[in-house]
Short mmCIF file of C-alpha atoms and ligand atoms in Angstrom, two decimals:
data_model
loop_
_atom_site.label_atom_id
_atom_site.label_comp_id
_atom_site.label_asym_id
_atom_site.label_seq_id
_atom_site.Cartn_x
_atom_site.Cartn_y
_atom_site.Cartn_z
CA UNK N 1 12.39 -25.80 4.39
CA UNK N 2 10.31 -22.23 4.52
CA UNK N 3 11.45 -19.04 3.25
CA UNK N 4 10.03 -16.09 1.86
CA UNK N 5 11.01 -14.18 -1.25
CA UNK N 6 11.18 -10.30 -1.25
CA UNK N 7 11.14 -8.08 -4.08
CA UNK N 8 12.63 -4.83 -3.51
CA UNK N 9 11.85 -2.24 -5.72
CA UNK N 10 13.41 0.56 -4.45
CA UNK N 11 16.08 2.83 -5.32
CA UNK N 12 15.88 1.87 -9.35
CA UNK N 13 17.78 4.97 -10.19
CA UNK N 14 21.16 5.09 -11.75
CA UNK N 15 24.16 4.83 -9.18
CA UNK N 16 26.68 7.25 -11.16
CA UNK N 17 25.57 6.05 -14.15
CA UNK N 18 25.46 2.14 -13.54
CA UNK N 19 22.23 0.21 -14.00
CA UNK N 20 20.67 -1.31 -10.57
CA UNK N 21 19.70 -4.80 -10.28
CA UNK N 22 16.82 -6.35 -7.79
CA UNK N 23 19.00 -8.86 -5.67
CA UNK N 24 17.46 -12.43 -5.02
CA UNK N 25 16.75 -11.69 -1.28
CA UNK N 26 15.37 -15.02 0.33
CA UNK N 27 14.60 -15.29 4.19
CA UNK N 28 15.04 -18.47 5.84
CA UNK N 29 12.94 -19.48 9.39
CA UNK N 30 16.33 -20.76 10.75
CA UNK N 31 20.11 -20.55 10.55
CA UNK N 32 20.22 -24.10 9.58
CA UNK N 33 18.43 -23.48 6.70
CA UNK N 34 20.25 -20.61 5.60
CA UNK N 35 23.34 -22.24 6.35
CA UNK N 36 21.89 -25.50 4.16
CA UNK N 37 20.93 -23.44 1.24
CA UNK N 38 24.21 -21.87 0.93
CA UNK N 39 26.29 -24.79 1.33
CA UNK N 40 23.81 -26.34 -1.82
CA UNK N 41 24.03 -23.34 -3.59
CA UNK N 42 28.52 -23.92 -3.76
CA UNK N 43 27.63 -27.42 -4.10
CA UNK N 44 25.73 -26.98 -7.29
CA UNK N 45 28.17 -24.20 -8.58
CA UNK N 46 30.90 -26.53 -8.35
CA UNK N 47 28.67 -30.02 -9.96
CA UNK N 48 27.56 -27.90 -12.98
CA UNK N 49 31.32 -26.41 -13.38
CA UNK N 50 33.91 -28.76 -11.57
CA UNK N 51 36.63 -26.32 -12.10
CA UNK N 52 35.06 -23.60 -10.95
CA UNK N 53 36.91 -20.34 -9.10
CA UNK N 54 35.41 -19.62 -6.32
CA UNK N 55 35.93 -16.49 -3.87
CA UNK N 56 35.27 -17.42 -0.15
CA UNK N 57 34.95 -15.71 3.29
CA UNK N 58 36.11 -16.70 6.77
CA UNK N 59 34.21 -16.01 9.79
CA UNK N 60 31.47 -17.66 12.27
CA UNK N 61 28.80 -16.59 9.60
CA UNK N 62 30.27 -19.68 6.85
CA UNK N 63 31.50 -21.98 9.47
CA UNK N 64 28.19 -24.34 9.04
CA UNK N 65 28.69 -24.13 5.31
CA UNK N 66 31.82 -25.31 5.00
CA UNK N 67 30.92 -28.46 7.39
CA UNK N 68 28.23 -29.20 5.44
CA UNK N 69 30.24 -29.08 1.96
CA UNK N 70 32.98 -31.29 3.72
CA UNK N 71 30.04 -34.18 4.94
CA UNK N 72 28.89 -33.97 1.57
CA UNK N 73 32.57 -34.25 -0.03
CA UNK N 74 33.48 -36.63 2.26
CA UNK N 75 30.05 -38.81 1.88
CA UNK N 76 32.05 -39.16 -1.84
CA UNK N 77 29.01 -36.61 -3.32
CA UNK N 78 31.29 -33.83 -4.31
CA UNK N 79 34.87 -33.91 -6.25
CA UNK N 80 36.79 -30.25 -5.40
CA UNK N 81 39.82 -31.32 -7.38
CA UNK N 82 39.45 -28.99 -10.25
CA UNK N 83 38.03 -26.30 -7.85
CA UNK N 84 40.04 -22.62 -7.17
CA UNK N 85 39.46 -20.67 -4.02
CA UNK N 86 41.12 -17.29 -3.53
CA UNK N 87 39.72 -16.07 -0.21
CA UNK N 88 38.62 -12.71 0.33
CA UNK N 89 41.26 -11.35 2.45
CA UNK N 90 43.29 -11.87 5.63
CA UNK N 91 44.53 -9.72 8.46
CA UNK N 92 47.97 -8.17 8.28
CA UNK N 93 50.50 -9.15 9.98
CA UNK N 94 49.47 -12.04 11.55
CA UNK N 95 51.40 -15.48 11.67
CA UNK N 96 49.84 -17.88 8.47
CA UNK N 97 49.72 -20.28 11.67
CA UNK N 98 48.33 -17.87 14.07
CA UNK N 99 45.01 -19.38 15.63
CA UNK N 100 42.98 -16.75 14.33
CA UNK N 101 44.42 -16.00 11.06
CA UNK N 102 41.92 -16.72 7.99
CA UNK N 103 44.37 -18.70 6.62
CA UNK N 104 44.75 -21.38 9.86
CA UNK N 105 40.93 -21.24 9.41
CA UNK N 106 40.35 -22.12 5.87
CA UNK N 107 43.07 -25.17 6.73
CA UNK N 108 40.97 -26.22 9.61
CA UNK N 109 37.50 -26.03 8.34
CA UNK N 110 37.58 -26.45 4.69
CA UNK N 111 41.18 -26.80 2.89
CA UNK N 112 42.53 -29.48 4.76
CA UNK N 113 39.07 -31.89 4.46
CA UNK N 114 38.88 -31.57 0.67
CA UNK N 115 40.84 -32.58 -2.53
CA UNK N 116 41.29 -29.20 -3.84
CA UNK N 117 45.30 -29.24 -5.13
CA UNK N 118 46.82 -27.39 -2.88
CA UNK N 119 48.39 -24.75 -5.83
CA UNK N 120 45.19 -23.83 -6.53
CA UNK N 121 43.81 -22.12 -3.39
CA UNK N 122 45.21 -18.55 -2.52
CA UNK N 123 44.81 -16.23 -0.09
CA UNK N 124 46.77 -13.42 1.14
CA UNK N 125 50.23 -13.78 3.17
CA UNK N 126 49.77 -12.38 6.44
CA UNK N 127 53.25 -12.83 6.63
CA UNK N 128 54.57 -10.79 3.49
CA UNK N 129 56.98 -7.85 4.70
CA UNK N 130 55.26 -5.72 2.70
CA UNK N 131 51.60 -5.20 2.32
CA UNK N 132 50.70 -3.17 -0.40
CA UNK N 133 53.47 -5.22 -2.17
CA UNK N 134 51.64 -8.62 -1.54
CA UNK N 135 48.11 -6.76 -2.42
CA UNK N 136 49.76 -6.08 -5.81
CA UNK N 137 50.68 -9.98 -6.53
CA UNK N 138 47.74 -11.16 -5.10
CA UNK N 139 45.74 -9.27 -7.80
CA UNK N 140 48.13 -10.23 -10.48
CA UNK N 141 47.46 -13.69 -9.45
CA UNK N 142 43.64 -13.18 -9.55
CA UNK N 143 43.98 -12.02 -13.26
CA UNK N 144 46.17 -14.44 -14.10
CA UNK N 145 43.06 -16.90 -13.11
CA UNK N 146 39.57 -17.26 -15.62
CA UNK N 147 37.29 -15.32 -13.89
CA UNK N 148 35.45 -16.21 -10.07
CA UNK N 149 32.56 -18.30 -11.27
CA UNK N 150 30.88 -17.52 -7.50
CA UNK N 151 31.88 -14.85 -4.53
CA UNK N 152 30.39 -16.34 -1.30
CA UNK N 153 30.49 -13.25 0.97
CA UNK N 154 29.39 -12.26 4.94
CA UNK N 155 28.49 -8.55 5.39
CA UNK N 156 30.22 -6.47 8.47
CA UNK N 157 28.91 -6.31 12.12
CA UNK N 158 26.76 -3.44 13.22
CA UNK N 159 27.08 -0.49 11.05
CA UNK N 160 30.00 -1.15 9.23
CA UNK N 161 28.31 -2.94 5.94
CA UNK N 162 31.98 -4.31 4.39
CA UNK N 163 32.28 -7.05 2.40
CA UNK N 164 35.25 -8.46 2.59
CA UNK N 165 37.49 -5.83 4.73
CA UNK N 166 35.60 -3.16 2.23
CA UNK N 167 34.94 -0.42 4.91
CA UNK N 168 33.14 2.61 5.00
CA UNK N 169 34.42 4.75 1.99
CA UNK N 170 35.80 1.60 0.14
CA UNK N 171 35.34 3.19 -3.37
CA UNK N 172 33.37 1.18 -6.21
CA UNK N 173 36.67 0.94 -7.93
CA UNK N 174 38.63 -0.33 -5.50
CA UNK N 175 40.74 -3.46 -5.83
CA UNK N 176 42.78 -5.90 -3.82
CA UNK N 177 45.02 -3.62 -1.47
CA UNK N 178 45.70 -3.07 2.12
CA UNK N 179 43.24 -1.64 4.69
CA UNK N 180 43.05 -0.23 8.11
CA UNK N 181 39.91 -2.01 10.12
CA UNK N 182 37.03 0.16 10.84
CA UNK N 183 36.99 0.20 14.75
CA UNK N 184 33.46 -1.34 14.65
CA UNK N 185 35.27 -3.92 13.07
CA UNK N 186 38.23 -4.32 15.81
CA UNK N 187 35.52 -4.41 18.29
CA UNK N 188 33.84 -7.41 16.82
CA UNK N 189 36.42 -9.22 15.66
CA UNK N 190 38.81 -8.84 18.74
CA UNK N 191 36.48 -11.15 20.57
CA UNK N 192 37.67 -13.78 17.61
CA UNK N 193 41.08 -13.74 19.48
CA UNK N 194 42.24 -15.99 22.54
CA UNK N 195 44.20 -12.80 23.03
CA UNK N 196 42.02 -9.69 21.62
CA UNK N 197 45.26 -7.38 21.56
CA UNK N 198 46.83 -9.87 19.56
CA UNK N 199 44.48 -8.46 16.74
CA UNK N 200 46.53 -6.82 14.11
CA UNK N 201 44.88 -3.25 12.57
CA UNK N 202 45.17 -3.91 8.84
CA UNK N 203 44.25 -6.27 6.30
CA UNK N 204 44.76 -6.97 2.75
CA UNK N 205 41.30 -7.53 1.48
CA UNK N 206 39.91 -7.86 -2.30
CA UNK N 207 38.48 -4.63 -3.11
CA UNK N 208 34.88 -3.64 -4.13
CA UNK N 209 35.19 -4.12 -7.97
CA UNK N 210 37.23 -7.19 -7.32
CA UNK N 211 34.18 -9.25 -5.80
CA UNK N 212 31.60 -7.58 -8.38
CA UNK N 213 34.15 -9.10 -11.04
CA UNK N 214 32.60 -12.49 -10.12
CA UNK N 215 30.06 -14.13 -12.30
CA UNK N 216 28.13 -14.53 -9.05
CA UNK N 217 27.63 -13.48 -5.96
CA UNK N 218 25.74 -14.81 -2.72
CA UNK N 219 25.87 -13.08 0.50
CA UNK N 220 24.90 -15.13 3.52
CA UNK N 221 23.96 -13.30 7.00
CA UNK N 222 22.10 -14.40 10.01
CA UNK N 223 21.36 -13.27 13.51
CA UNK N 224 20.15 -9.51 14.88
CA UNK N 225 23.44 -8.01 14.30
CA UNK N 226 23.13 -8.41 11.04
CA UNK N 227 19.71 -7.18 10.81
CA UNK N 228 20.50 -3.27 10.16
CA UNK N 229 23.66 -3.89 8.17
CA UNK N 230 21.48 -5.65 5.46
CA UNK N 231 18.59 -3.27 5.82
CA UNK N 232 20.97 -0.43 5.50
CA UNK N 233 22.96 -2.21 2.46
CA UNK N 234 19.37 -3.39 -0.20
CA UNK N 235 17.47 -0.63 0.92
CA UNK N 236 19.37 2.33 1.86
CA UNK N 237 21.48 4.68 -0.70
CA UNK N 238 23.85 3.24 -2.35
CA UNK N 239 27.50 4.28 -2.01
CA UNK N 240 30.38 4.15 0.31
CA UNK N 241 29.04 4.72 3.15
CA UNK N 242 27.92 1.16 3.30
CA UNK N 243 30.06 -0.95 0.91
CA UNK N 244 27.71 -3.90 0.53
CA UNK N 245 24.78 -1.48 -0.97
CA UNK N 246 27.19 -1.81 -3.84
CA UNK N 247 26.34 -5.30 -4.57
CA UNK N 248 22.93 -4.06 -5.77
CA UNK N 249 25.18 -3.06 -9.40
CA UNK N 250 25.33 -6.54 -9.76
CA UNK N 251 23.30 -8.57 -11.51
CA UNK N 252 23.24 -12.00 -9.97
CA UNK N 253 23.24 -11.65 -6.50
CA UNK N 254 21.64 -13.90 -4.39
CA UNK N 255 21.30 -12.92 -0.04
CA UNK N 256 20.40 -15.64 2.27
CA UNK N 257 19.60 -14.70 5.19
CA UNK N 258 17.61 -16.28 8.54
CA UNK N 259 14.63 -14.56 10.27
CA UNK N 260 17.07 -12.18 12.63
CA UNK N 261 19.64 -10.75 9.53
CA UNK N 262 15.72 -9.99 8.07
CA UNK N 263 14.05 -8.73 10.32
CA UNK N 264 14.07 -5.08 9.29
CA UNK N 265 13.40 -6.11 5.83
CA UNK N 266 9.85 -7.39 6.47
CA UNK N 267 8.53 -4.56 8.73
C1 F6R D 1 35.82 -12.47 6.25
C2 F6R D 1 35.24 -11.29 5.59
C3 F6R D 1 34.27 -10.42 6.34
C4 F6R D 1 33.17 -11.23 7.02
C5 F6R D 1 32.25 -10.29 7.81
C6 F6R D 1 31.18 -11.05 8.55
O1 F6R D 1 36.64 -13.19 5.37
O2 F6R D 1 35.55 -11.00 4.49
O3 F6R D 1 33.68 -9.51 5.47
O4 F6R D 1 32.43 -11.93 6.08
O5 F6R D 1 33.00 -9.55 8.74
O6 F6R D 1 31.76 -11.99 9.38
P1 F6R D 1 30.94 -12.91 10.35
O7 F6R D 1 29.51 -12.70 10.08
O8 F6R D 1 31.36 -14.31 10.01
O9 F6R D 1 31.36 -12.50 11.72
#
């Protein structure tokens, strides 16, 4: 396995008067790798602390992940049944059972292949009549929890550098609540859809602050469309304007990322 290691040292000023941290930023020759290094990174979270809480995205980016922690589960090498997974968000309203929902594709892919106890993953109803309602419990029930031991997190397509459904001008504050999608973001993720009207405008996501809350963070990203987004978000100012530049406030982050996401990084 190569990668490289970058140190960036840029932009060591205060951000309104929080401290900046360097992220771990390591650059893998291929997706596989990436994808391999990620899935061992969860796998190691979860064999040092076997109840750990975890915070997990959905997406094309994490698919490879997630088949690689259910081999390794399934090979009898890893026990999830202490684990706790609240995702990062899902689109509103959608059907729970709607082929593109994030919660049909945490079932498929991950849920459904593991021994996690089925109380103990959450993710929000795409189904609840109210949104900003079911943004309210859904951050009750993420207090109510010890803290997320690990956020695994994708970053946005093109320009829009969210994490989670963190937009542009997602405050530093912000929590879990309900979102319109940036149309960057409709654009991408339509093509997710058998049906790309079927793709519903909102979302209720986990806010900015909610994923910094987590003891640790690792952002995985690969391929050329990535490549500005992650330029933009560890090099560029940090604000708003690209949510995912927030991630440099905290302290353990780790971004694994392939050759393409890079790119920009080592020019
Ligand atoms: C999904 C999520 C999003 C994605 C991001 C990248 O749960 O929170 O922030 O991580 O849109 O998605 P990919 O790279 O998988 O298309």
């Amino acid at each position: 396995m190569s990668k490289e290691r970058f140190h960036l040292s840029i932009h060591k000023i205060d951000y309104e008067g929080h401290r900046l941290f360097t992220p771990e930023i390591l650059i893998f020759s291929t997706p596989t790798e990436a994808d391999q290094y990620a899935a061992a990174f969860v796998m190691e979270q979860i064999d040092r602390k076997p109840n750990s809480v975890l915070t997990l995205p959905t997406g094309p980016t994490p698919q490879k992940m997630y088949e690689m922690l259910v081999q390794i589960h399934k090979k009898q090498a890893l026990d999830m049944s202490h684990i706790s997974v609240f995702n990062l968000d899902e689109y509103w309203p959608i059907r729970r059972d709607h082929p593109s929902s994030y919660t049909r594709y945490m079932q498929d892919r991950f849920i459904s292949h593991i021994n996690i106890h089925p109380s103990n993953w959450h993710i929000p109803d795409g189904e609840a009549s109210d949104p900003y309602e079911e943004a309210i419990r859904y951050e009750k029930r993420m207090k109510q929890s010890p803290p997320v031991d690990l956020a695994v997190v994708g970053i946005g397509p093109g320009t829009t550098c969210h994490i989670g459904f963190n937009e542009k001008g997602s405050p530093l504050d912000s929590r879990v609540r309900y979102v319109s999608l940036d149309e960057e973001t409709l654009r991408t993720n339509r093509t997710f859809f058998d049906k790309p009207e079927e793709i519903p405008h909102g979302a209720i996501t986990q806010g900015v602050a909610t994923i910094l809350d987590a003891r640790k963070i690792i952002l995985i990203a690969k391929g050329k469309r990535k490549a500005w987004g992650v330029h933009r978000a560890f090099t560029g100012p940090i604000g708003p304007a690209a949510p995912a530049s927030f991630l440099r406030l905290h302290q353990q982050v780790t971004v694994v990322l392939d050759q393409d996401a890079g790119k920009l990084l080592s020019v």
